[in-house]
XYZ file of C-alpha atoms in Angstrom:
205
model
C 0.000 0.000 0.000
C 1.425 3.395 -0.979
C 1.890 6.362 1.338
C -1.226 8.152 0.083
C -3.467 5.156 0.714
C -1.905 4.670 4.145
C -2.637 8.285 5.073
C -6.280 8.007 3.988
C -6.759 4.724 5.822
C -5.128 6.002 9.013
C -7.362 9.079 8.996
C -10.434 6.882 8.572
C -9.531 4.872 11.666
C -8.797 8.043 13.609
C -12.248 9.351 12.685
C -13.807 6.097 13.917
C -11.751 6.279 17.101
C -13.079 9.741 17.891
C -16.666 8.487 17.960
C -16.359 4.955 19.363
C -16.162 4.175 23.065
C -14.931 0.590 22.435
C -11.642 1.888 21.138
C -9.106 -0.941 21.391
C -10.231 -2.953 18.314
C -10.041 0.252 16.270
C -6.604 1.088 17.689
C -5.349 -2.394 16.805
C -6.703 -2.042 13.267
C -5.128 1.409 13.026
C -1.737 0.083 14.122
C -1.988 -2.825 11.698
C -2.852 -0.435 8.864
C 0.105 1.822 9.650
C 2.562 -1.006 10.457
C 4.660 -0.581 7.310
C 5.217 3.126 7.897
C 5.797 2.625 11.631
C 8.360 -0.085 10.841
C 10.212 2.271 8.496
C 10.180 5.062 11.076
C 11.428 2.688 13.788
C 14.266 1.415 11.615
C 15.350 4.890 10.541
C 15.327 6.279 14.066
C 17.127 3.272 15.555
C 19.889 2.931 12.979
C 20.473 6.639 12.381
C 20.132 8.080 15.889
C 20.810 5.146 18.270
C 23.165 2.755 16.437
C 24.969 1.772 19.654
C 21.773 0.000 20.792
C 22.063 -2.329 17.782
C 25.471 -3.545 18.983
C 26.246 -5.908 21.891
C 25.095 -6.337 24.562
C 21.583 -5.264 23.452
C 21.690 -6.125 19.729
C 18.357 -4.351 19.336
C 16.525 -4.945 16.058
C 13.984 -2.548 14.588
C 11.193 -5.141 14.753
C 11.784 -5.448 18.501
C 11.582 -1.672 18.803
C 8.379 -1.648 16.762
C 6.812 -4.298 19.012
C 7.619 -2.245 22.128
C 6.274 0.935 20.532
C 3.026 -0.797 19.537
C 2.543 -1.854 23.171
C 3.190 1.726 24.282
C 0.682 3.081 21.763
C -1.993 0.582 22.788
C -1.727 1.917 26.343
C -1.337 5.586 25.411
C -4.327 5.618 23.068
C -6.685 4.520 25.814
C -6.602 8.160 26.861
C -4.921 10.043 24.003
C -7.002 10.351 20.824
C -5.020 11.861 17.930
C -7.320 13.832 15.666
C -5.333 13.529 12.448
C -2.479 11.669 10.771
C 0.084 14.235 11.840
C -0.843 13.910 15.501
C -0.845 10.114 15.302
C 2.652 9.858 13.838
C 3.913 12.572 16.197
C 2.633 10.414 19.089
C 4.310 7.337 17.598
C 7.600 9.206 17.153
C 7.443 10.427 20.745
C 7.030 6.905 22.066
C 9.839 5.633 19.820
C 12.176 8.232 21.322
C 11.006 7.436 24.863
C 11.529 3.695 24.345
C 15.013 4.218 22.898
C 15.958 6.679 25.622
C 14.802 4.194 28.281
C 16.896 1.439 26.693
C 19.926 3.731 26.416
C 19.585 4.765 30.053
C 19.358 1.146 31.229
C 22.367 0.262 29.100
C 24.359 3.101 30.658
C 23.415 1.891 34.151
C 24.627 -1.682 33.567
C 28.327 -1.078 34.307
C 27.506 0.794 37.526
C 25.171 -1.982 38.682
C 27.767 -4.644 37.914
C 30.407 -2.693 39.759
C 28.307 -2.807 42.923
C 27.949 -6.592 42.667
C 31.232 -7.804 41.209
C 34.275 -5.608 40.648
C 36.044 -7.965 38.156
C 32.884 -8.173 36.054
C 32.667 -4.407 36.015
C 36.034 -4.158 34.302
C 34.775 -6.170 31.340
C 31.547 -4.174 31.256
C 33.409 -0.885 31.182
C 33.707 -1.230 27.422
C 29.963 -0.463 27.185
C 30.091 3.229 26.528
C 27.293 5.664 27.101
C 26.577 8.581 24.801
C 29.370 11.077 24.461
C 28.874 14.512 26.034
C 28.555 15.982 22.540
C 25.917 13.417 21.568
C 23.956 14.142 24.743
C 24.081 17.875 24.007
C 22.820 17.300 20.475
C 19.901 15.106 21.580
C 18.960 17.567 24.321
C 19.070 20.431 21.820
C 16.784 18.552 19.428
C 14.276 17.914 22.233
C 14.269 21.651 23.066
C 13.341 22.714 19.520
C 9.837 24.160 19.066
C 7.348 21.408 18.248
C 6.951 22.177 14.537
C 10.711 22.416 13.946
C 11.371 19.281 16.028
C 8.795 17.306 14.032
C 10.345 18.278 10.711
C 13.900 17.711 11.911
C 12.975 14.251 13.186
C 11.218 13.220 9.985
C 13.795 14.578 7.532
C 17.186 14.514 9.238
C 16.771 11.578 11.615
C 14.250 9.335 9.860
C 15.374 10.093 6.326
C 12.082 11.227 4.784
C 12.094 13.469 1.740
C 10.557 16.921 2.065
C 7.531 15.675 0.110
C 7.028 12.641 2.381
C 7.333 14.763 5.524
C 4.907 17.289 4.037
C 2.316 14.532 3.537
C 2.631 13.321 7.125
C 2.427 16.863 8.506
C -0.267 17.968 6.027
C 1.734 21.016 4.925
C 3.543 21.970 1.736
C 7.130 20.850 0.967
C 8.105 24.545 1.086
C 6.803 24.739 4.651
C 8.839 21.668 5.537
C 11.913 23.314 4.036
C 11.362 26.528 6.020
C 10.803 24.690 9.309
C 13.866 22.528 8.749
C 15.967 25.618 8.077
C 14.668 27.313 11.240
C 15.386 24.170 13.232
C 18.943 23.959 11.945
C 19.534 27.617 12.783
C 18.270 27.055 16.337
C 20.448 23.972 16.708
C 23.503 25.868 15.511
C 22.827 28.513 18.148
C 22.862 25.832 20.857
C 25.529 23.397 19.665
C 27.376 25.261 16.935
C 30.666 24.779 18.767
C 30.576 21.003 18.200
C 32.684 19.595 15.426
C 30.630 18.359 12.416
C 31.963 14.840 12.800
C 30.578 14.627 16.323
C 27.244 16.089 15.304
C 26.743 13.672 12.464
C 27.898 10.469 14.126
C 24.486 9.425 15.421
C 21.883 12.164 15.485
C 22.080 13.614 11.982
């Protein structure tokens, strides 16, 4: 199914969700309908922004991330009812980032936990590196962008969408996507412009 058909179908389920009290069957159908796009978003975000989670000891795969995100969305959408396609995929992206951040935080805590239990084991675990200070600054700066700029930056620069694809998700014109992306990059440069390009691009860009 192409992107246009997916968008139409997702909006139809969202319309049903807004008027149906027995929501979970509709949510499950909605997630099944959007599975291909959600899988692509999960893969892009994981491999472009969090590649260290795909390496040992986690060896996270994008289908595992997608499964966790689907569970999050099933719970979230008991109370949150996105009104349109843009809001739905923004919610999905938010939960993808939260899931990956939770995994990264637990990974970073492993060496400290092992150190408390077994000092020799901690030495072998010390090779598990957390995010660099520069990477943490970049991710924090992205999270602090205004919502519209953060959405566009995430879709285009992190998840690899074209301007036209991002415009369809956000229901705006490609020119609007271009302007928001430019504003977002300017704001990022104001916050982290002192970082070397190689550090910026290693995971988040």
